[in-house]
Coordinates of C-alpha atoms and ligand atoms in Angstrom, one line a residue:
X1 CA -82.8 -43.7 -1.9
X2 CA -79.2 -44.2 -1.2
X3 CA -77.0 -42.6 -3.8
X4 CA -73.4 -42.9 -4.6
X5 CA -71.9 -39.8 -3.0
X6 CA -68.3 -40.0 -4.6
X7 CA -69.9 -40.4 -8.1
X8 CA -72.8 -37.3 -7.3
X9 CA -69.9 -35.2 -6.0
X10 CA -68.0 -35.8 -9.5
X11 CA -71.0 -35.0 -11.2
X12 CA -71.8 -31.6 -9.1
X13 CA -68.0 -30.9 -10.2
X14 CA -68.6 -31.6 -14.0
X15 CA -71.8 -29.8 -13.7
X16 CA -69.8 -26.1 -12.4
X17 CA -67.4 -26.9 -14.9
X18 CA -69.7 -27.0 -18.0
X19 CA -71.6 -24.4 -16.7
X20 CA -68.4 -22.3 -16.3
X21 CA -67.1 -23.3 -19.6
X22 CA -70.6 -22.4 -21.4
X23 CA -70.3 -19.3 -20.4
X24 CA -66.8 -18.7 -21.1
X25 CA -67.2 -20.0 -24.7
X26 CA -69.8 -17.4 -25.0
X27 CA -67.7 -14.6 -24.3
X28 CA -64.4 -15.5 -24.8
X29 CA -64.2 -18.4 -27.8
X30 CA -66.9 -18.4 -29.9
X31 CA -66.9 -15.6 -32.8
X32 CA -68.7 -12.3 -31.8
X33 CA -69.9 -10.8 -35.2
X34 CA -71.7 -7.6 -33.7
X35 CA -69.3 -7.0 -30.7
X36 CA -72.3 -7.2 -28.1
X37 CA -71.4 -8.1 -24.7
X38 CA -72.8 -11.8 -24.3
X39 CA -72.6 -12.3 -20.5
X40 CA -73.8 -14.9 -18.2
X41 CA -73.7 -15.4 -14.3
X42 CA -70.8 -17.7 -13.3
X43 CA -71.0 -17.2 -9.5
X44 CA -74.5 -17.3 -9.2
X45 CA -74.3 -20.8 -11.1
X46 CA -71.3 -21.9 -9.0
X47 CA -73.5 -20.9 -5.2
X48 CA -76.6 -23.3 -6.8
X49 CA -74.3 -26.2 -8.4
X50 CA -74.6 -28.2 -5.3
X51 CA -78.4 -27.9 -4.9
X52 CA -79.1 -28.3 -8.4
X53 CA -77.2 -31.8 -8.4
X54 CA -78.7 -32.9 -5.1
X55 CA -82.6 -32.1 -6.6
X56 CA -81.4 -33.5 -10.1
X57 CA -79.3 -36.5 -9.6
X58 CA -81.0 -37.5 -6.5
X59 CA -84.2 -35.8 -5.1
X60 CA -86.5 -35.3 -8.1
X61 CA -88.7 -37.7 -9.0
X62 CA -90.6 -37.5 -12.3
X63 CA -93.5 -36.3 -11.4
X64 CA -92.2 -33.2 -9.7
X65 CA -91.7 -29.7 -11.2
X66 CA -89.3 -27.2 -11.0
X67 CA -88.7 -23.5 -11.5
X68 CA -85.0 -22.8 -11.6
X69 CA -84.1 -19.4 -10.0
X70 CA -83.0 -17.4 -13.5
X71 CA -78.8 -17.0 -13.3
X72 CA -78.6 -21.0 -12.6
X73 CA -79.8 -21.0 -16.7
X74 CA -76.2 -22.8 -17.1
X75 CA -76.5 -25.3 -14.6
X76 CA -80.0 -26.5 -15.5
X77 CA -78.7 -26.8 -19.2
X78 CA -75.5 -28.5 -18.1
X79 CA -77.2 -31.1 -16.4
X80 CA -80.1 -31.8 -19.2
X81 CA -77.0 -32.2 -21.2
X82 CA -75.3 -34.8 -18.7
X83 CA -79.1 -36.6 -18.6
X84 CA -79.0 -36.3 -22.7
X85 CA -81.7 -34.1 -22.9
X86 CA -79.6 -31.1 -24.3
X87 CA -77.1 -30.9 -27.4
X88 CA -73.6 -29.8 -27.4
X89 CA -74.4 -27.7 -30.0
X90 CA -77.1 -25.5 -28.2
X91 CA -74.7 -25.6 -25.3
X92 CA -71.6 -23.8 -27.4
X93 CA -74.6 -21.6 -28.8
X94 CA -75.6 -20.5 -25.4
X95 CA -77.3 -17.0 -25.3
X96 CA -77.3 -17.1 -29.1
X97 CA -80.0 -17.3 -31.8
X98 CA -81.7 -20.9 -31.0
X99 CA -79.1 -21.6 -28.6
X100 CA -79.8 -22.6 -24.7
X101 CA -81.4 -19.6 -23.2
X102 CA -80.2 -17.1 -20.8
X103 CA -82.7 -18.1 -18.5
X104 CA -84.6 -21.7 -18.6
X105 CA -87.7 -21.2 -21.2
X106 CA -90.3 -23.3 -21.8
X107 CA -91.3 -21.7 -25.4
X108 CA -87.6 -21.6 -26.5
X109 CA -85.3 -24.1 -24.9
X110 CA -85.6 -27.5 -26.4
X111 CA -85.2 -29.6 -23.0
X112 CA -87.9 -29.7 -20.8
X113 CA -88.0 -26.6 -18.8
X114 CA -91.0 -26.8 -16.3
X115 CA -91.6 -23.6 -15.5
X116 CA -90.1 -20.4 -17.2
X117 CA -87.7 -17.9 -15.0
X118 CA -86.5 -14.7 -15.7
X119 CA -88.4 -12.0 -14.2
X120 CA -87.8 -12.8 -11.0
X121 CA -90.4 -14.0 -8.4
X122 CA -92.9 -14.7 -11.2
X123 CA -91.7 -18.9 -11.5
X124 CA -91.3 -18.7 -7.7
X125 CA -95.3 -18.6 -7.5
X126 CA -95.8 -20.1 -10.3
X127 CA -94.9 -23.4 -8.2
X128 CA -97.6 -22.6 -5.8
X129 CA -100.3 -22.1 -8.3
X130 CA -99.3 -25.2 -9.8
X131 CA -99.7 -26.9 -6.6
X132 CA -103.0 -25.9 -5.8
X133 CA -103.9 -27.1 -9.6
X134 CA -102.5 -30.3 -9.0
X135 CA -105.0 -30.2 -5.8
X136 CA -107.8 -29.1 -7.8
X137 CA -107.3 -32.2 -10.5
X138 CA -106.6 -34.9 -7.8
X139 CA -110.2 -33.8 -6.1
X140 CA -111.6 -34.5 -9.4
X141 CA -109.8 -38.0 -10.0
X142 CA -107.6 -35.9 -12.7
X143 CA -104.0 -37.0 -12.8
X144 CA -102.4 -40.2 -12.0
X145 CA -99.8 -41.9 -10.1
X146 CA -98.0 -39.9 -7.3
X147 CA -98.2 -36.4 -6.7
X148 CA -95.5 -33.9 -7.7
X149 CA -93.3 -31.4 -5.7
X150 CA -93.9 -28.0 -6.9
X151 CA -90.4 -26.8 -6.5
X152 CA -88.9 -23.3 -6.7
X153 CA -85.1 -22.6 -6.3
X154 CA -85.3 -19.4 -5.0
X155 CA -82.4 -16.4 -4.5
X156 CA -82.8 -14.7 -1.3
X157 CA -82.4 -11.6 -3.1
X158 CA -85.7 -12.8 -5.2
X159 CA -87.3 -12.9 -2.0
X160 CA -88.1 -9.1 -2.4
X161 CA -90.4 -9.5 -5.0
X162 CA -93.9 -8.9 -3.9
X163 CA -95.7 -11.1 -5.9
X164 CA -94.0 -14.0 -3.9
X165 CA -95.7 -12.6 -0.8
X166 CA -99.2 -12.0 -2.4
X167 CA -98.7 -15.5 -3.3
X168 CA -97.8 -16.9 -0.1
X169 CA -101.1 -15.7 1.4
X170 CA -103.3 -17.0 -1.2
X171 CA -101.6 -20.3 -0.8
X172 CA -102.3 -20.4 3.0
X173 CA -105.9 -19.4 2.5
X174 CA -106.0 -22.7 0.0
X175 CA -104.4 -24.8 2.7
X176 CA -101.1 -25.3 0.3
X177 CA -99.4 -28.7 0.2
X178 CA -96.7 -30.1 -2.1
X179 CA -94.6 -26.9 -2.5
X180 CA -90.9 -26.3 -2.1
X181 CA -89.2 -23.3 -1.8
X182 CA -85.3 -23.8 -1.7
X183 CA -83.7 -20.6 -1.0
X184 CA -80.2 -20.4 -2.3
X185 CA -78.8 -18.2 0.8
X186 CA -75.6 -16.8 -0.6
X187 CA -76.9 -13.5 0.8
X188 CA -75.5 -11.5 -2.2
X189 CA -77.7 -9.9 -4.4
X190 CA -77.0 -8.3 -7.6
X191 CA -75.3 -4.9 -6.7
X192 CA -74.3 -5.9 -2.8
X193 CA -74.2 -8.1 0.0
X194 CA -78.2 -8.8 1.7
X195 CA -79.5 -7.4 4.8
X196 CA -78.2 -9.5 7.8
X197 CA -80.6 -11.9 9.7
X198 CA -82.9 -11.7 6.6
X199 CA -83.2 -15.7 7.1
X200 CA -85.1 -15.0 10.6
X201 CA -87.6 -12.6 9.2
X202 CA -87.8 -15.6 6.4
X203 CA -88.1 -18.4 8.9
X204 CA -91.0 -16.4 10.8
X205 CA -92.7 -15.3 7.4
X206 CA -92.9 -18.7 6.7
X207 CA -93.7 -20.5 10.0
X208 CA -96.6 -17.8 10.1
X209 CA -98.4 -19.2 7.3
X210 CA -97.7 -23.0 8.1
X211 CA -94.4 -24.1 5.8
X212 CA -91.9 -26.3 7.7
X213 CA -88.7 -24.2 7.9
X214 CA -85.4 -26.5 7.5
X215 CA -82.2 -24.4 7.9
X216 CA -79.6 -26.0 6.4
X217 CA -76.4 -23.7 7.8
X218 CA -73.7 -25.7 8.2
X219 CA -72.0 -28.7 6.2
X220 CA -70.2 -32.0 7.4
X221 CA -66.7 -30.7 7.8
X222 CA -68.2 -27.4 10.0
X223 CA -70.4 -29.7 12.2
X224 CA -66.9 -32.3 12.6
X225 CA -64.9 -29.5 13.7
X226 CA -67.5 -27.9 16.1
X227 CA -67.2 -31.3 17.7
X228 CA -63.7 -31.1 18.5
X229 CA -62.2 -29.4 21.6
X230 CA -62.6 -25.3 21.2
X231 CA -65.3 -26.5 18.3
X232 CA -68.3 -24.8 20.2
X233 CA -66.5 -21.3 19.9
X234 CA -65.9 -21.5 16.1
X235 CA -69.8 -21.9 15.8
X236 CA -70.6 -19.0 17.8
X237 CA -67.8 -17.1 15.2
X238 CA -69.0 -18.4 12.4
X239 CA -73.1 -17.5 13.4
X240 CA -72.0 -14.1 14.6
X241 CA -70.2 -13.3 11.7
X242 CA -71.4 -10.5 9.5
X243 CA -72.4 -11.5 6.2
X244 CA -70.1 -8.7 4.3
X245 CA -67.3 -10.1 6.5
X246 CA -68.0 -14.0 5.6
X247 CA -68.1 -12.9 1.9
X248 CA -64.9 -10.7 2.1
X249 CA -62.6 -13.6 3.8
X250 CA -64.1 -15.9 1.4
X251 CA -63.0 -14.0 -1.5
X252 CA -59.2 -13.6 0.4
X253 CA -59.0 -17.3 0.9
X254 CA -57.4 -19.5 3.7
X255 CA -54.7 -17.2 4.9
X256 CA -57.1 -14.1 5.5
X257 CA -59.1 -16.7 7.3
X258 CA -56.5 -18.0 9.7
X259 CA -55.6 -14.1 10.6
X260 CA -58.8 -13.0 10.9
X261 CA -59.8 -16.5 13.3
X262 CA -56.7 -15.9 15.7
X263 CA -57.1 -12.3 16.2
X264 CA -60.7 -13.2 17.2
X265 CA -60.2 -16.4 18.9
X266 CA -56.9 -17.2 19.5
X267 CA -56.5 -18.5 22.9
X268 CA -53.0 -20.4 22.6
X269 CA -55.3 -23.8 23.7
X270 CA -57.6 -25.5 21.9
X271 CA -59.1 -22.9 19.4
X272 CA -55.6 -22.0 18.3
X273 CA -55.0 -25.8 17.7
X274 CA -58.0 -26.2 16.0
X275 CA -57.4 -23.4 13.5
X276 CA -53.5 -24.3 13.4
X277 CA -53.6 -27.8 12.7
X278 CA -55.0 -26.9 9.1
X279 CA -53.4 -25.7 6.3
X280 CA -54.4 -22.8 4.6
X281 CA -56.4 -24.6 1.5
X282 CA -58.1 -26.9 4.6
X283 CA -59.3 -23.8 6.4
X284 CA -60.7 -22.6 3.5
X285 CA -62.8 -25.5 2.6
X286 CA -64.1 -26.0 6.0
X287 CA -65.0 -22.3 6.2
X288 CA -66.6 -22.6 2.8
X289 CA -68.8 -25.8 4.0
X290 CA -72.1 -24.0 4.2
X291 CA -75.1 -26.4 4.2
X292 CA -76.1 -25.6 0.4
X293 CA -72.8 -27.3 -0.3
X294 CA -73.2 -30.3 1.2
X295 CA -74.4 -33.0 -0.8
X296 CA -75.1 -35.4 1.6
X297 CA -77.2 -33.4 3.9
X298 CA -79.0 -31.6 1.0
X299 CA -80.2 -35.1 -0.1
X300 CA -81.2 -36.1 3.2
X301 CA -82.8 -33.0 3.8
X302 CA -84.8 -33.5 0.4
X303 CA -85.9 -37.2 1.3
X304 CA -87.2 -36.5 4.6
X305 CA -89.4 -33.4 3.3
X306 CA -90.5 -36.2 0.6
X307 CA -91.7 -38.1 3.7
X308 CA -95.1 -35.6 4.2
X309 CA -97.1 -33.3 2.2
X310 CA -96.6 -29.8 4.1
X311 CA -94.7 -27.1 2.3
X312 CA -91.1 -26.2 2.8
X313 CA -89.2 -23.7 2.8
X314 CA -85.1 -24.8 2.9
X315 CA -82.7 -21.9 3.6
X316 CA -79.4 -23.4 2.4
X317 CA -76.6 -21.5 3.2
X318 CA -74.3 -20.9 0.2
X319 CA -71.5 -18.6 -1.0
X320 CA -71.7 -16.7 -4.1
X321 CA -69.1 -18.0 -6.9
X322 CA -68.1 -21.3 -5.0
X323 CA -65.1 -22.8 -6.2
X324 CA -64.6 -20.2 -8.5
X325 CA -61.9 -17.4 -7.9
X326 CA -65.3 -15.1 -7.7
X327 CA -66.4 -16.5 -4.6
X328 CA -67.6 -14.0 -2.0
X329 CA -66.5 -10.9 -4.0
X330 CA -69.2 -8.1 -3.7
X331 CA -69.2 -7.5 -7.6
X332 CA -69.2 -11.1 -8.5
X333 CA -73.3 -11.2 -9.8
X334 CA -72.2 -10.3 -13.8
X335 CA -68.4 -10.8 -13.1
X336 CA -66.6 -13.1 -15.8
X337 CA -63.6 -15.2 -15.2
X338 CA -60.7 -14.3 -17.1
X339 CA -59.3 -16.6 -19.4
X340 CA -56.3 -17.2 -17.1
X341 CA -58.3 -17.8 -14.3
X342 CA -60.6 -20.4 -16.7
X343 CA -57.0 -22.2 -17.3
X344 CA -56.7 -22.7 -13.4
X345 CA -59.6 -24.1 -13.3
X346 CA -59.3 -26.6 -16.2
X347 CA -55.9 -27.7 -14.6
X348 CA -58.1 -28.2 -11.4
X349 CA -60.7 -30.0 -12.8
X350 CA -58.2 -32.2 -15.1
X351 CA -59.9 -31.3 -18.3
X352 CA -57.6 -31.6 -21.2
X353 CA -57.4 -28.6 -23.9
X354 CA -60.1 -29.8 -26.5
X355 CA -61.7 -31.9 -23.8
X356 CA -64.0 -29.6 -22.6
X357 CA -67.7 -30.7 -23.4
X358 CA -66.9 -34.2 -22.5
X359 CA -69.3 -35.5 -20.1
X360 CA -67.2 -37.2 -17.7
X361 CA -63.5 -36.1 -19.0
X362 CA -61.1 -35.8 -15.6
X363 CA -63.6 -37.3 -13.1
X364 CA -61.9 -39.5 -11.0
X365 CA -64.6 -42.1 -10.9
X366 CA -65.0 -44.8 -13.3
X367 CA -67.1 -43.7 -16.3
X368 CA -69.5 -46.6 -15.8
X369 CA -70.5 -45.9 -12.4
X370 CA -71.2 -42.1 -13.5
X371 CA -73.3 -43.3 -16.4
X372 CA -75.0 -45.6 -13.9
X373 CA -75.5 -42.6 -11.5
X374 CA -77.3 -40.4 -14.3
X375 CA -79.4 -43.3 -15.5
X376 CA -80.8 -44.6 -12.3
X377 CA -81.6 -41.2 -10.9
X378 CA -85.3 -41.1 -10.6
X379 CA -85.6 -37.9 -12.7
X380 CA -84.2 -39.7 -15.8
X381 CA -87.4 -41.4 -16.1
X382 CA -89.6 -38.4 -16.9
X383 CA -90.6 -38.4 -20.5
X384 CA -88.4 -36.5 -22.8
X385 CA -91.8 -34.9 -24.1
X386 CA -94.2 -33.3 -22.2
X387 CA -97.8 -34.6 -22.1
X388 CA -100.1 -33.1 -24.3
X389 CA -103.5 -33.3 -22.4
X390 CA -106.4 -34.7 -24.8
X391 CA -108.6 -32.7 -26.8
X392 CA -111.7 -31.6 -25.3
X393 CA -114.4 -31.4 -27.8
X394 CA -116.3 -27.8 -27.6
X395 CA -119.8 -27.9 -28.6
X396 CA -122.3 -25.6 -30.3
X397 CA -123.5 -23.4 -27.5
X398 CA -127.2 -22.1 -28.0
X399 CA -126.9 -18.3 -26.6
X400 CA -129.8 -16.5 -25.5
X401 CA -130.6 -13.7 -27.6
X402 CA -131.6 -10.3 -26.5
X403 CA -132.1 -7.3 -28.7
X404 CA -129.7 -5.1 -26.4
X405 CA -127.5 -6.2 -23.5
X406 CA -124.1 -5.5 -22.3
X407 CA -120.8 -7.5 -22.7
X408 CA -120.9 -8.4 -18.9
X409 CA -124.7 -9.6 -19.4
X410 CA -123.3 -11.3 -22.4
X411 CA -120.7 -12.9 -20.3
X412 CA -122.9 -14.2 -17.5
X413 CA -125.4 -15.5 -19.7
X414 CA -122.9 -17.8 -21.8
X415 CA -121.3 -18.8 -19.0
X416 CA -124.7 -19.9 -17.2
X417 CA -125.1 -21.8 -20.5
X418 CA -122.2 -23.7 -19.8
X419 CA -122.8 -24.2 -16.4
X420 CA -126.4 -25.8 -17.2
X421 CA -124.4 -28.7 -19.6
X422 CA -123.6 -31.8 -18.3
X423 CA -120.9 -32.9 -20.6
X424 CA -116.8 -33.0 -20.5
X425 CA -116.5 -29.7 -21.5
X426 CA -118.3 -28.0 -19.0
X427 CA -116.3 -30.1 -16.8
X428 CA -113.1 -28.9 -17.8
X429 CA -113.9 -25.3 -17.1
X430 CA -112.7 -23.7 -14.2
X431 CA -113.1 -19.8 -13.2
X432 CA -110.9 -17.9 -10.9
X433 CA -111.6 -14.5 -9.9
X434 CA -109.8 -11.7 -7.6
X435 CA -112.7 -11.2 -5.4
X436 CA -114.9 -9.7 -8.1
X437 CA -116.9 -12.9 -9.0
X438 CA -120.1 -11.3 -8.4
X439 CA -119.7 -8.0 -9.9
X440 CA -118.2 -9.8 -13.3
X441 CA -121.3 -11.8 -13.6
X442 CA -120.0 -14.9 -12.6
X443 CA -122.6 -15.6 -10.1
X444 CA -125.1 -18.0 -12.0
X445 CA -122.0 -20.2 -13.0
X446 CA -121.1 -20.2 -9.4
X447 CA -124.5 -21.0 -8.0
X448 CA -124.5 -24.3 -10.0
X449 CA -121.1 -25.6 -10.4
X450 CA -119.9 -24.3 -6.5
X451 CA -116.9 -23.0 -5.6
X452 CA -113.6 -25.5 -5.3
X453 CA -111.9 -26.2 -1.7
X454 CA -110.3 -29.4 -0.6
X455 CA -112.8 -29.7 2.2
X456 CA -116.1 -29.2 2.3
X457 CA -117.4 -25.7 3.6
X458 CA -121.2 -24.7 3.9
X459 CA -122.6 -21.1 2.6
X460 CA -124.1 -20.7 6.4
X461 CA -126.4 -17.8 5.0
X462 CA -127.9 -20.9 3.0
X463 CA -127.8 -23.2 5.8
X464 CA -129.5 -20.6 8.2
X465 CA -132.2 -20.0 5.3
X466 CA -131.4 -16.4 4.7
X467 CA -132.6 -15.3 1.4
X468 CA -129.1 -14.6 -0.9
X469 CA -128.8 -14.2 -4.5
X470 CA -125.5 -16.1 -4.4
X471 CA -124.7 -19.8 -3.5
X472 CA -121.4 -19.5 -1.7
X473 CA -120.5 -23.1 -1.0
X474 CA -117.1 -24.8 -1.2
X475 CA -116.5 -28.1 -2.1
X476 CA -113.9 -30.5 -3.8
X477 CA -116.4 -30.6 -6.9
X478 CA -116.5 -26.9 -7.4
X479 CA -115.1 -25.4 -10.0
X480 CA -114.5 -21.7 -9.5
X481 CA -111.3 -20.9 -7.7
X482 CA -112.2 -17.9 -5.4
X483 CA -108.7 -15.3 -5.0
X484 CA -108.2 -12.6 -2.7
X485 CA -108.0 -8.9 -3.9
X486 CA -104.1 -9.6 -5.8
X487 CA -104.3 -9.5 -9.8
X488 CA -100.8 -10.5 -9.8
X489 CA -102.2 -13.6 -8.3
X490 CA -105.1 -14.0 -10.6
X491 CA -102.7 -14.0 -13.6
X492 CA -100.6 -16.4 -12.4
X493 CA -103.4 -18.8 -11.1
X494 CA -104.6 -18.8 -14.5
X495 CA -100.6 -19.4 -16.1
X496 CA -100.8 -22.6 -13.6
X497 CA -104.4 -23.9 -14.6
X498 CA -103.8 -23.0 -18.5
X499 CA -100.4 -25.1 -18.4
X500 CA -102.0 -27.9 -16.5
X501 CA -102.4 -30.0 -19.6
X502 CA -98.4 -30.0 -20.1
X503 CA -97.8 -29.9 -16.4
X504 CA -100.0 -32.7 -15.4
X505 CA -101.4 -34.2 -18.6
X506 CA -104.9 -33.0 -18.1
X507 CA -106.6 -30.1 -19.9
X508 CA -108.4 -27.5 -18.5
X509 CA -110.5 -24.7 -20.0
X510 CA -109.8 -21.8 -17.7
X511 CA -111.4 -18.7 -17.9
X512 CA -110.8 -15.6 -15.5
X513 CA -112.4 -12.6 -14.9
X514 CA -111.2 -8.9 -13.4
X515 CA -112.0 -5.4 -13.7
X516 CA -110.2 -3.9 -17.1
X517 CA -108.6 -0.8 -15.0
X518 CA -107.1 -3.3 -12.8
X519 CA -105.6 -5.5 -15.6
X520 CA -102.4 -3.0 -15.2
X521 CA -102.1 -4.4 -11.6
X522 CA -100.9 -7.9 -12.8
X523 CA -99.5 -7.3 -16.2
X524 CA -96.2 -8.5 -15.6
X525 CA -97.7 -11.7 -14.5
X526 CA -100.1 -11.6 -17.4
X527 CA -97.3 -11.6 -19.7
X528 CA -95.3 -14.2 -18.3
X529 CA -98.2 -16.5 -18.6
X530 CA -98.2 -15.7 -22.1
X531 CA -94.8 -16.3 -22.3
X532 CA -95.0 -19.8 -20.8
X533 CA -97.9 -20.6 -23.7
X534 CA -100.7 -21.0 -20.8
X535 CA -103.9 -21.4 -22.5
X536 CA -107.0 -19.2 -20.9
X537 CA -109.6 -16.9 -21.6
X538 CA -109.4 -13.8 -19.5
X539 CA -112.7 -11.6 -19.4
X540 CA -112.5 -8.2 -18.4
X541 CA -115.7 -6.3 -17.6
X542 CA -116.8 -4.2 -18.7
X543 CA -115.0 -4.6 -21.8
X544 CA -114.2 -1.0 -22.3
X545 CA -111.6 1.5 -21.4
X546 CA -113.3 2.8 -18.1
X547 CA -115.1 0.8 -15.5
X548 CA -118.5 2.4 -16.8
X549 CA -119.4 5.6 -15.0
X550 CA -117.2 4.5 -11.9
X551 CA -114.2 3.8 -14.2
X552 CA -112.0 7.3 -13.7
X553 CA -111.9 7.0 -9.9
X554 CA -110.3 3.5 -10.4
X555 CA -107.2 4.6 -12.2
Ligands
TPP601 C1 -88.5 -8.6 -11.8 C2 -86.7 -8.5 -11.9 N1 -85.9 -7.3 -11.5 C3 -84.6 -7.4 -11.7 C4 -84.0 -8.4 -12.3 C5 -82.5 -8.0 -12.3 N2 -81.6 -9.2 -11.7 C6 -81.5 -10.3 -12.4 S1 -81.0 -11.1 -10.9 C7 -80.9 -10.2 -9.8 C8 -80.3 -10.7 -8.4 C9 -80.6 -11.8 -8.0 O1 -79.9 -11.9 -6.8 P1 -80.4 -13.4 -5.9 O2 -81.9 -13.6 -6.1 O3 -79.9 -13.7 -4.5 O4 -80.1 -14.2 -6.8 P2 -78.3 -15.0 -6.9 O5 -77.5 -14.1 -5.9 O6 -78.3 -16.2 -6.5 O7 -77.9 -14.7 -8.1 C10 -81.6 -9.0 -10.2 C11 -81.8 -8.2 -9.4 C12 -84.6 -9.8 -12.8 N3 -84.3 -10.6 -13.7 N4 -86.1 -9.4 -12.6

């Protein structure tokens, strides 16, 4: 859908302003009774403001769900405020008691957060398992309307988290679809500048797992300059420039760019002319015009990706601190703009003192147009309240009694009883296990209800009439999600299945099993699932401190 670019770009500036002001207000203006540091991440917000604008004001559909990188929290809150889903009061109380949360939180924020973030990597993997959950639902005709994209805005340093890679492999096994990971490639982490060429590793990795990779490196200004005489030399220079140097020159500004470019490329000819015909400000704008700051490029790339269901990794080049005096400085992660710097920004943004929170203050596009752009954004059609998913009646189960039995055995018999039922309750149960299905006594359940896969996959042993206790047939009607041995994946899968009623409006009754000594291998994801209020049953067998006689050797 064509969107009004001038209005979008005005709103992008407003979103950045509100995010900066929200953090500034919390740190420098609001009364601070205990004297403790408040904090906030203006530079991380600035690098993602264009991507977030392109997503929420143009690309997102009501059925899409998003995990926003934690430090873009204020950008998320600002966008929700513009849409009327967030109050000024909560923004003024950002990071305070009952205020908008530091990092988007499903349970503590009042605006509709799809997936909480905070512990980096967790929200990213959650989108992948949510996509598998969506496939599971659709395979049994649950859920209506178009399928949603499960989207993560990912920090480039976040890509170091191991759980992301574990999830990628699992996603590949299940034929992952409808998942977008947008890497905010500002080439800075918390401590420093990231390694050169990280994007080539990401490109290879995602390509290997069957994802499309879309690299958004240069914005329209840069592409236009490359078409000028001498422009190709500039492109080569930019593409070869080490991350640290690019960051440092960005921080220093137009005059520093000019000196360096002339030193490296000056030819008394085309390239010199290309550089010299621009003012310092124009040169700085040109060098900062990376793909992740080009609204039109981003919206087109997202629209193109919506035409198919393959998973896509977007690598969007950005500048940490873009548009702020913090831009590019390696220490900018938790850096806060000084009151003087905020005053300068206020002047640049035409915001009058006392009007800082006004939605359209100082924008050079008529208010009516801005209102129209907001109210016609497809995302605005998303219901303000999450779906709840109908309640499922739980029947009284006839439990087989034995005078003496182990907890494992009892669990297996209980699941077998459920498997025999032909009712809505049994149909909504979904089980999952990280390669310990058989040994955690889910065998009888799986024999009756089958393993889930989008496509039928026969059990060749069965077809060949080789005797086996277990029927290992996969089909779209199967009710067991078999996972590889990765406990982080188990808990993230449970987190996604256990939020199905709120993510997709269809309630599932998930049961996960694992060996109890290995809960610790996935504890962070279990914690994350509980923090998000995911509902599931966990059966860690044998229920004891050890895995029976072999327990000690499993520690
Ligand atoms: C599991 C975990 N470890 C450490 C942190 C602390 N931390 C927060 S952000 C960050 C660096 C993030 O860098 P990047 O992902 O590139 O994001 P951006 O630069 O866009 O803010 C770190 C180490 C965290 N939030 N979660």
